[in-house]
mmCIF file of C-alpha atoms in Angstrom:
data_model
loop_
_atom_site.group_PDB
_atom_site.id
_atom_site.type_symbol
_atom_site.label_atom_id
_atom_site.label_comp_id
_atom_site.label_asym_id
_atom_site.label_seq_id
_atom_site.Cartn_x
_atom_site.Cartn_y
_atom_site.Cartn_z
ATOM 1 C CA MET L 265 24.292 0.746 10.873
ATOM 2 C CA ASP L 266 27.245 2.531 9.309
ATOM 3 C CA ASN L 267 27.382 6.167 8.274
ATOM 4 C CA LYS L 268 28.199 5.699 4.592
ATOM 5 C CA SER L 269 26.463 7.836 2.010
ATOM 6 C CA TYR L 270 24.147 6.314 -0.594
ATOM 7 C CA THR L 271 24.841 8.493 -3.604
ATOM 8 C CA THR L 272 23.485 6.337 -6.452
ATOM 9 C CA LYS L 273 20.088 7.587 -7.573
ATOM 10 C CA ILE L 274 17.655 4.673 -7.469
ATOM 11 C CA SER L 275 14.261 6.296 -6.959
ATOM 12 C CA SER L 276 12.444 8.432 -9.534
ATOM 13 C CA ASN L 277 9.417 9.163 -7.296
ATOM 14 C CA GLU L 278 7.242 7.624 -10.007
ATOM 15 C CA ILE L 279 4.722 4.818 -10.064
ATOM 16 C CA GLU L 280 3.617 2.585 -12.926
ATOM 17 C CA LEU L 281 -0.099 1.870 -12.845
ATOM 18 C CA VAL L 282 -2.267 -0.580 -14.722
ATOM 19 C CA ASP L 283 -5.130 1.626 -15.951
ATOM 20 C CA PHE L 284 -8.389 -0.333 -15.842
ATOM 21 C CA ARG L 285 -12.023 0.597 -16.216
ATOM 22 C CA ILE L 286 -15.239 -0.230 -14.365
ATOM 23 C CA ASN L 287 -18.496 1.041 -15.815
ATOM 24 C CA GLU L 288 -21.489 2.245 -13.853
ATOM 25 C CA VAL L 289 -25.009 2.577 -15.247
ATOM 26 C CA ILE L 290 -27.050 5.463 -13.849
ATOM 27 C CA ASN L 291 -30.506 6.222 -15.262
ATOM 28 C CA GLY L 292 -29.694 4.249 -18.383
ATOM 29 C CA ILE L 293 -26.439 6.116 -19.053
ATOM 30 C CA THR L 294 -23.112 4.287 -18.811
ATOM 31 C CA TYR L 295 -20.296 6.131 -17.051
ATOM 32 C CA GLU L 296 -16.710 4.902 -17.270
ATOM 33 C CA GLY L 297 -14.737 4.837 -14.045
ATOM 34 C CA ILE L 298 -10.951 5.026 -14.408
ATOM 35 C CA TYR L 299 -8.857 3.210 -11.810
ATOM 36 C CA GLY L 300 -5.256 2.209 -11.225
ATOM 37 C CA ILE L 301 -3.256 -0.484 -9.456
ATOM 38 C CA ASN L 302 0.509 -0.541 -8.982
ATOM 39 C CA VAL L 303 2.240 -2.641 -11.653
ATOM 40 C CA ALA L 304 4.462 -4.063 -8.907
ATOM 41 C CA LYS L 305 1.387 -5.828 -7.508
ATOM 42 C CA VAL L 306 0.111 -7.199 -10.833
ATOM 43 C CA GLN L 307 1.232 -10.643 -11.941
ATOM 44 C CA GLU L 308 -0.894 -11.032 -15.059
ATOM 45 C CA ILE L 309 -4.225 -10.184 -16.680
ATOM 46 C CA ILE L 310 -6.391 -13.056 -17.899
ATOM 47 C CA GLN L 311 -9.817 -13.778 -19.385
ATOM 48 C CA MET L 312 -12.596 -14.900 -17.073
ATOM 49 C CA PRO L 313 -11.661 -18.346 -15.703
ATOM 50 C CA GLU L 314 -13.878 -21.226 -14.667
ATOM 51 C CA ILE L 315 -15.245 -20.264 -11.268
ATOM 52 C CA PHE L 316 -16.112 -22.454 -8.297
ATOM 53 C CA GLU L 317 -18.503 -21.223 -5.631
ATOM 54 C CA LEU L 318 -17.221 -20.346 -2.183
ATOM 55 C CA PRO L 319 -19.967 -20.867 0.411
ATOM 56 C CA ALA L 320 -20.629 -18.225 3.074
ATOM 57 C CA SER L 321 -18.402 -15.641 1.380
ATOM 58 C CA PRO L 322 -19.121 -11.877 1.078
ATOM 59 C CA ASP L 323 -21.252 -10.772 -1.873
ATOM 60 C CA TYR L 324 -18.255 -9.279 -3.687
ATOM 61 C CA ILE L 325 -16.493 -12.674 -3.726
ATOM 62 C CA ILE L 326 -17.669 -14.398 -6.909
ATOM 63 C CA GLY L 327 -15.908 -17.619 -5.946
ATOM 64 C CA VAL L 328 -12.468 -19.131 -6.417
ATOM 65 C CA PHE L 329 -10.571 -20.397 -9.453
ATOM 66 C CA ASP L 330 -7.570 -22.590 -10.165
ATOM 67 C CA LEU L 331 -4.569 -20.778 -11.649
ATOM 68 C CA ARG L 332 -1.919 -23.375 -12.475
ATOM 69 C CA GLY L 333 -2.572 -25.287 -9.284
ATOM 70 C CA ILE L 334 -3.079 -22.255 -7.013
ATOM 71 C CA ILE L 335 -6.601 -21.590 -5.703
ATOM 72 C CA ILE L 336 -7.311 -17.871 -5.874
ATOM 73 C CA PRO L 337 -10.337 -15.902 -4.603
ATOM 74 C CA LEU L 338 -12.086 -13.795 -7.237
ATOM 75 C CA VAL L 339 -13.325 -10.342 -6.225
ATOM 76 C CA ASP L 340 -15.892 -8.397 -8.235
ATOM 77 C CA LEU L 341 -14.540 -4.885 -7.845
ATOM 78 C CA ALA L 342 -17.786 -3.306 -9.048
ATOM 79 C CA VAL L 343 -19.658 -4.943 -6.163
ATOM 80 C CA TRP L 344 -16.947 -4.101 -3.611
ATOM 81 C CA LEU L 345 -17.066 -0.480 -4.743
ATOM 82 C CA ASN L 346 -20.888 -0.410 -4.569
ATOM 83 C CA ILE L 347 -21.102 0.272 -8.312
ATOM 84 C CA LYS L 348 -24.251 -0.593 -10.261
ATOM 85 C CA ASP L 349 -23.541 -2.982 -13.120
ATOM 86 C CA ARG L 350 -25.791 -4.464 -15.824
ATOM 87 C CA GLU L 351 -24.778 -7.740 -17.371
ATOM 88 C CA GLU L 352 -26.557 -6.880 -20.631
ATOM 89 C CA ASP L 353 -24.174 -3.965 -21.093
ATOM 90 C CA ILE L 354 -20.991 -5.953 -20.534
ATOM 91 C CA SER L 355 -20.807 -9.653 -21.303
ATOM 92 C CA PHE L 356 -19.465 -11.646 -18.362
ATOM 93 C CA ASN L 357 -16.958 -13.400 -20.627
ATOM 94 C CA LYS L 358 -15.637 -10.100 -22.012
ATOM 95 C CA LYS L 359 -14.526 -8.905 -18.610
ATOM 96 C CA ARG L 360 -10.919 -9.335 -17.515
ATOM 97 C CA VAL L 361 -9.295 -10.561 -14.312
ATOM 98 C CA ILE L 362 -6.267 -8.789 -12.863
ATOM 99 C CA ILE L 363 -4.184 -11.255 -10.847
ATOM 100 C CA ALA L 364 -2.518 -9.277 -8.065
ATOM 101 C CA GLU L 365 -0.219 -10.289 -5.237
ATOM 102 C CA PHE L 366 0.228 -8.135 -2.144
ATOM 103 C CA ASN L 367 0.519 -8.781 1.596
ATOM 104 C CA ASN L 368 1.763 -12.238 0.491
ATOM 105 C CA LEU L 369 -1.684 -13.083 -0.871
ATOM 106 C CA LYS L 370 -2.870 -13.670 -4.443
ATOM 107 C CA ILE L 371 -6.289 -12.285 -5.404
ATOM 108 C CA GLY L 372 -8.098 -11.968 -8.724
ATOM 109 C CA PHE L 373 -10.029 -8.764 -9.469
ATOM 110 C CA VAL L 374 -12.764 -8.654 -12.079
ATOM 111 C CA VAL L 375 -12.697 -5.448 -14.134
ATOM 112 C CA HIS L 376 -14.537 -4.384 -17.267
ATOM 113 C CA GLU L 377 -11.457 -3.497 -19.274
ATOM 114 C CA ALA L 378 -7.680 -3.218 -18.817
ATOM 115 C CA LYS L 379 -6.453 -0.333 -20.957
ATOM 116 C CA LEU L 380 -2.748 0.472 -20.602
ATOM 117 C CA ILE L 381 0.187 1.057 -18.278
ATOM 118 C CA ARG L 382 0.774 4.617 -17.088
ATOM 119 C CA ARG L 383 3.898 6.095 -15.547
ATOM 120 C CA ILE L 384 2.918 8.861 -13.130
ATOM 121 C CA SER L 385 4.971 11.000 -10.785
ATOM 122 C CA TRP L 386 3.914 10.690 -7.161
ATOM 123 C CA ASP L 387 3.945 14.463 -6.822
ATOM 124 C CA GLN L 388 1.007 14.460 -9.255
ATOM 125 C CA VAL L 389 -0.966 12.121 -6.966
ATOM 126 C CA GLN L 390 -3.129 13.713 -4.301
ATOM 127 C CA ALA L 391 -4.409 11.982 -1.193
ATOM 128 C CA ALA L 392 -8.102 11.195 -1.518
ATOM 129 C CA GLN L 393 -10.284 13.706 0.292
ATOM 130 C CA PHE L 394 -14.057 13.506 0.368
ATOM 131 C CA SER L 395 -16.921 15.458 1.844
ATOM 132 C CA SER L 396 -19.139 14.001 4.535
ATOM 133 C CA ASN L 397 -21.817 13.087 1.974
ATOM 134 C CA SER L 398 -19.431 11.383 -0.488
ATOM 135 C CA HIS L 399 -20.625 8.286 -2.339
ATOM 136 C CA ASN L 400 -19.902 4.992 -0.569
ATOM 137 C CA LEU L 401 -17.744 4.019 -3.523
ATOM 138 C CA GLU L 402 -15.177 6.596 -2.525
ATOM 139 C CA ARG L 403 -15.036 6.613 1.231
ATOM 140 C CA GLY L 404 -12.234 4.437 2.572
ATOM 141 C CA LYS L 405 -11.620 2.687 -0.757
ATOM 142 C CA ILE L 406 -9.678 5.309 -2.702
ATOM 143 C CA THR L 407 -6.133 6.063 -1.550
ATOM 144 C CA GLY L 408 -5.171 8.679 -4.147
ATOM 145 C CA THR L 409 -6.252 10.567 -7.265
ATOM 146 C CA THR L 410 -4.434 11.984 -10.275
ATOM 147 C CA ARG L 411 -5.411 13.872 -13.414
ATOM 148 C CA ILE L 412 -4.926 12.264 -16.826
ATOM 149 C CA GLU L 413 -5.738 13.409 -20.365
ATOM 150 C CA GLU L 414 -8.883 15.417 -21.136
ATOM 151 C CA GLY L 415 -9.092 16.479 -17.501
ATOM 152 C CA LYS L 416 -10.264 13.039 -16.392
ATOM 153 C CA THR L 417 -9.486 11.676 -12.942
ATOM 154 C CA LEU L 418 -7.852 8.329 -12.249
ATOM 155 C CA LEU L 419 -8.581 6.802 -8.849
ATOM 156 C CA ILE L 420 -5.967 4.660 -7.106
ATOM 157 C CA LEU L 421 -7.751 1.972 -5.121
ATOM 158 C CA ASP L 422 -6.837 0.911 -1.602
ATOM 159 C CA LEU L 423 -7.095 -2.787 -2.426
ATOM 160 C CA GLU L 424 -5.505 -3.709 0.905
ATOM 161 C CA GLY L 425 -8.888 -2.862 2.408
ATOM 162 C CA ILE L 426 -10.282 -5.976 0.768
ATOM 163 C CA ILE L 427 -7.952 -8.158 2.827
ATOM 164 C CA ASP L 428 -9.238 -6.583 6.033
ATOM 165 C CA ASP L 429 -12.770 -7.379 4.855
ATOM 166 C CA LEU L 430 -12.146 -11.047 3.987
ATOM 167 C CA ASP L 431 -13.262 -13.401 6.730
ATOM 168 C CA PHE L 432 -11.373 -16.389 5.328
ATOM 169 C CA TYR L 433 -8.049 -14.656 6.000
ATOM 170 C CA SER L 434 -8.841 -14.270 9.692
ATOM 171 C CA ASP L 435 -6.015 -16.630 10.642
ATOM 172 C CA LYS L 436 -3.550 -14.105 9.211
ATOM 173 C CA GLN L 437 -5.331 -11.194 10.853
ATOM 174 C CA ASP L 438 -4.738 -12.765 14.249
ATOM 175 C CA LYS L 439 -1.035 -12.023 13.781
ATOM 176 C CA LYS L 440 -1.621 -8.289 13.560
ATOM 177 C CA GLU L 441 -1.202 -7.601 17.244
ATOM 178 C CA LEU L 442 1.694 -8.688 19.418
ATOM 179 C CA GLN L 443 0.737 -11.351 21.937
ATOM 180 C CA THR L 444 3.991 -11.556 23.896
ATOM 181 C CA ILE L 445 6.997 -9.233 24.179
ATOM 182 C CA ASP L 446 10.385 -10.428 25.378
ATOM 183 C CA LYS L 447 11.820 -6.965 25.915
ATOM 184 C CA GLN L 448 10.486 -3.438 26.342
ATOM 185 C CA PHE L 449 12.118 -0.591 24.426
ATOM 186 C CA SER L 450 11.953 3.182 24.718
ATOM 187 C CA GLY L 451 12.380 6.292 22.602
ATOM 188 C CA ASN L 452 10.611 7.762 19.591
ATOM 189 C CA VAL L 453 9.693 6.222 16.250
ATOM 190 C CA LEU L 454 8.571 8.001 13.080
ATOM 191 C CA ILE L 455 5.979 6.096 11.038
ATOM 192 C CA VAL L 456 5.290 7.236 7.470
ATOM 193 C CA ASP L 457 2.137 5.864 5.840
ATOM 194 C CA ASP L 458 -0.824 7.395 4.037
ATOM 195 C CA SER L 459 -3.213 4.732 5.365
ATOM 196 C CA THR L 460 -4.985 5.622 8.621
ATOM 197 C CA ILE L 461 -5.578 1.917 9.271
ATOM 198 C CA ALA L 462 -1.906 1.045 8.747
ATOM 199 C CA ARG L 463 -0.706 3.864 11.002
ATOM 200 C CA SER L 464 -3.147 2.846 13.708
ATOM 201 C CA LEU L 465 -1.956 -0.765 13.544
ATOM 202 C CA LEU L 466 1.710 0.218 13.674
ATOM 203 C CA LYS L 467 1.086 2.670 16.498
ATOM 204 C CA LYS L 468 -0.732 0.058 18.585
ATOM 205 C CA ASN L 469 2.118 -2.453 18.299
ATOM 206 C CA LEU L 470 4.904 0.086 18.765
ATOM 207 C CA LYS L 471 3.290 1.494 21.915
ATOM 208 C CA LYS L 472 2.972 -2.034 23.259
ATOM 209 C CA MET L 473 6.744 -2.346 22.723
ATOM 210 C CA GLY L 474 7.323 0.874 24.718
ATOM 211 C CA PHE L 475 7.892 3.454 21.971
ATOM 212 C CA ASN L 476 6.438 6.912 21.526
ATOM 213 C CA VAL L 477 5.087 7.367 18.009
ATOM 214 C CA ILE L 478 5.375 10.332 15.642
ATOM 215 C CA GLU L 479 3.171 10.116 12.534
ATOM 216 C CA ALA L 480 3.523 11.398 8.959
ATOM 217 C CA HIS L 481 1.088 10.830 6.074
ATOM 218 C CA ASP L 482 3.606 10.870 3.203
ATOM 219 C CA GLY L 483 7.268 11.397 2.377
ATOM 220 C CA GLU L 484 6.993 15.183 2.151
ATOM 221 C CA MET L 485 5.408 15.429 5.586
ATOM 222 C CA ALA L 486 8.005 13.017 6.983
ATOM 223 C CA LEU L 487 10.873 15.159 5.680
ATOM 224 C CA SER L 488 9.339 18.275 7.186
ATOM 225 C CA THR L 489 8.945 16.422 10.485
ATOM 226 C CA LEU L 490 12.595 15.320 10.425
ATOM 227 C CA TYR L 491 13.777 18.871 9.757
ATOM 228 C CA ASP L 492 11.733 20.110 12.722
ATOM 229 C CA ILE L 493 13.140 17.393 15.001
ATOM 230 C CA TYR L 494 16.689 18.222 13.928
ATOM 231 C CA LYS L 495 16.207 21.895 14.828
ATOM 232 C CA GLU L 496 15.467 20.794 18.390
ATOM 233 C CA GLN L 497 17.783 17.809 18.767
ATOM 234 C CA GLN L 498 20.727 18.616 16.451
ATOM 235 C CA ASP L 499 23.396 15.912 16.850
ATOM 236 C CA LYS L 500 21.250 14.066 19.406
ATOM 237 C CA ILE L 501 18.674 13.139 16.769
ATOM 238 C CA THR L 502 19.928 9.566 16.362
ATOM 239 C CA SER L 503 19.379 8.849 20.054
ATOM 240 C CA TYR L 504 16.075 10.744 20.102
ATOM 241 C CA LEU L 505 14.652 8.972 17.031
ATOM 242 C CA ARG L 506 15.313 5.255 17.312
ATOM 243 C CA PHE L 507 14.181 4.342 13.784
ATOM 244 C CA ILE L 508 11.826 5.184 10.917
ATOM 245 C CA ILE L 509 9.139 2.917 9.470
ATOM 246 C CA SER L 510 7.955 3.847 5.997
ATOM 247 C CA ASP L 511 5.372 2.632 3.533
ATOM 248 C CA ILE L 512 6.298 2.767 -0.169
ATOM 249 C CA GLU L 513 3.116 3.781 -2.015
ATOM 250 C CA MET L 514 2.225 7.306 -0.871
ATOM 251 C CA PRO L 515 0.953 10.487 -2.561
ATOM 252 C CA LYS L 516 3.308 13.440 -3.122
ATOM 253 C CA MET L 517 6.482 11.485 -2.286
ATOM 254 C CA ASP L 518 6.805 7.709 -2.138
ATOM 255 C CA GLY L 519 8.829 5.772 0.398
ATOM 256 C CA PHE L 520 11.733 5.004 -1.921
ATOM 257 C CA HIS L 521 12.276 8.662 -2.789
ATOM 258 C CA PHE L 522 11.924 9.698 0.847
ATOM 259 C CA ALA L 523 14.446 7.053 1.910
ATOM 260 C CA GLU L 524 16.936 8.056 -0.750
ATOM 261 C CA ILE L 525 16.827 11.672 0.409
ATOM 262 C CA ILE L 526 17.485 10.843 4.066
ATOM 263 C CA LYS L 527 20.189 8.301 3.218
ATOM 264 C CA ASN L 528 22.056 11.048 1.369
ATOM 265 C CA ASP L 529 21.685 13.507 4.251
ATOM 266 C CA GLU L 530 24.388 13.234 6.907
ATOM 267 C CA ARG L 531 21.952 14.439 9.571
ATOM 268 C CA PHE L 532 19.621 11.458 9.114
ATOM 269 C CA GLN L 533 21.468 8.646 7.338
ATOM 270 C CA ALA L 534 22.436 6.860 10.580
ATOM 271 C CA ILE L 535 18.800 6.505 11.692
ATOM 272 C CA PRO L 536 17.688 2.908 11.006
ATOM 273 C CA LEU L 537 14.992 2.634 8.329
ATOM 274 C CA ILE L 538 12.432 -0.135 7.907
ATOM 275 C CA PHE L 539 10.166 -0.437 4.886
ATOM 276 C CA ASN L 540 6.716 -1.805 5.734
ATOM 277 C CA SER L 541 4.801 -2.360 2.509
ATOM 278 C CA SER L 542 2.101 -4.516 0.946
ATOM 279 C CA ILE L 543 4.339 -4.929 -2.141
ATOM 280 C CA CYS L 544 5.926 -8.361 -1.842
ATOM 281 C CA ASP L 545 8.023 -8.802 -4.993
ATOM 282 C CA LYS L 546 11.773 -9.431 -4.756
ATOM 283 C CA PHE L 547 12.631 -6.457 -6.985
ATOM 284 C CA SER L 548 11.060 -3.969 -4.555
ATOM 285 C CA GLU L 549 12.748 -5.615 -1.582
ATOM 286 C CA GLN L 550 16.140 -5.413 -3.291
ATOM 287 C CA LYS L 551 15.499 -1.809 -4.315
ATOM 288 C CA GLY L 552 14.755 -0.941 -0.698
ATOM 289 C CA ARG L 553 17.958 -2.538 0.518
ATOM 290 C CA ASP L 554 19.987 -0.861 -2.246
ATOM 291 C CA ILE L 555 18.721 2.493 -1.017
ATOM 292 C CA GLY L 556 19.947 1.626 2.473
ATOM 293 C CA ALA L 557 16.975 0.207 4.373
ATOM 294 C CA ASP L 558 17.795 -2.004 7.345
ATOM 295 C CA ALA L 559 14.777 -4.236 6.725
ATOM 296 C CA TYR L 560 11.965 -4.758 4.235
ATOM 297 C CA LEU L 561 8.776 -6.152 5.773
ATOM 298 C CA VAL L 562 5.545 -7.158 4.071
ATOM 299 C CA LYS L 563 2.411 -5.951 5.896
ATOM 300 C CA PHE L 564 1.744 -7.258 8.471
ATOM 301 C CA ASP L 565 3.017 -10.011 10.766
ATOM 302 C CA ALA L 566 3.404 -8.566 14.252
ATOM 303 C CA GLN L 567 5.955 -11.123 15.462
ATOM 304 C CA THR L 568 8.226 -10.639 12.433
ATOM 305 C CA PHE L 569 7.844 -6.903 12.933
ATOM 306 C CA TYR L 570 8.959 -7.189 16.565
ATOM 307 C CA ASP L 571 11.854 -9.541 15.762
ATOM 308 C CA GLU L 572 13.255 -7.228 13.071
ATOM 309 C CA ILE L 573 13.086 -4.196 15.344
ATOM 310 C CA ALA L 574 14.769 -6.063 18.185
ATOM 311 C CA LYS L 575 17.525 -7.241 15.818
ATOM 312 C CA ILE L 576 18.151 -3.743 14.445
ATOM 313 C CA LEU L 577 18.258 -2.059 17.848
ATOM 314 C CA GLU L 578 20.362 -4.691 19.561
#
């Protein structure tokens, strides 16, 4: 990788979210839950389609439907989130389906209402933190929170968790861990991801390849980590830190903004950078490469991951 400076500002450290609602009925009172999903993952929002049953599927899978020749699983988000729902309060046909694509998979999500698109700065998004007695709805299924008007809270869902739960994608899950390695590497790698599951998966594969792993939960923490490493390593940092792997969607500072900062910093711009994201649209991939990333990978195929790293380092 060359040492040129990427001076064009591409990242705004903002996210556009589709604001949707799921209602919960407790003791006869309806409470409106406010949720968000990244616009980059949303293809369209449709009325309830004709549904076909899918035998032996989890209870939150309503079935599958045909969208212009593509068979798509339909997830009832209220059930997945362990939310109580009464059909007499919300007509089945009045609900909406958000068609999302991430991790190279298309899934439909049933919601009670799709309201609007919000543009929110990542520094206004906090990582989800819950007490030990938190409701099941929250634990492990919320990746971030942010305040909106009237002091209300919008919850950003970790929809990638659904893929890990789906048995009929097990053939793809088998690719998550490297089976064979042609060459062992060495050195340190910084992984930047707010998901504990994603970091664990990356760490397992990188260690199998021979690397030591340094972890950061978001872009801010990653920058602080880089500054600390530079204090110790100075000009040797590029040999000490072989490359950086970063997610894109993260609280406080997203991957694009983090990457743009380091690509405009002479101390770090020569360190190879790989984006590893569930977002699989061409616009995001091109944006990543315009910022200066050496590769843009969609979570997670272990062999592709290994091949890209080998190509970059060799």
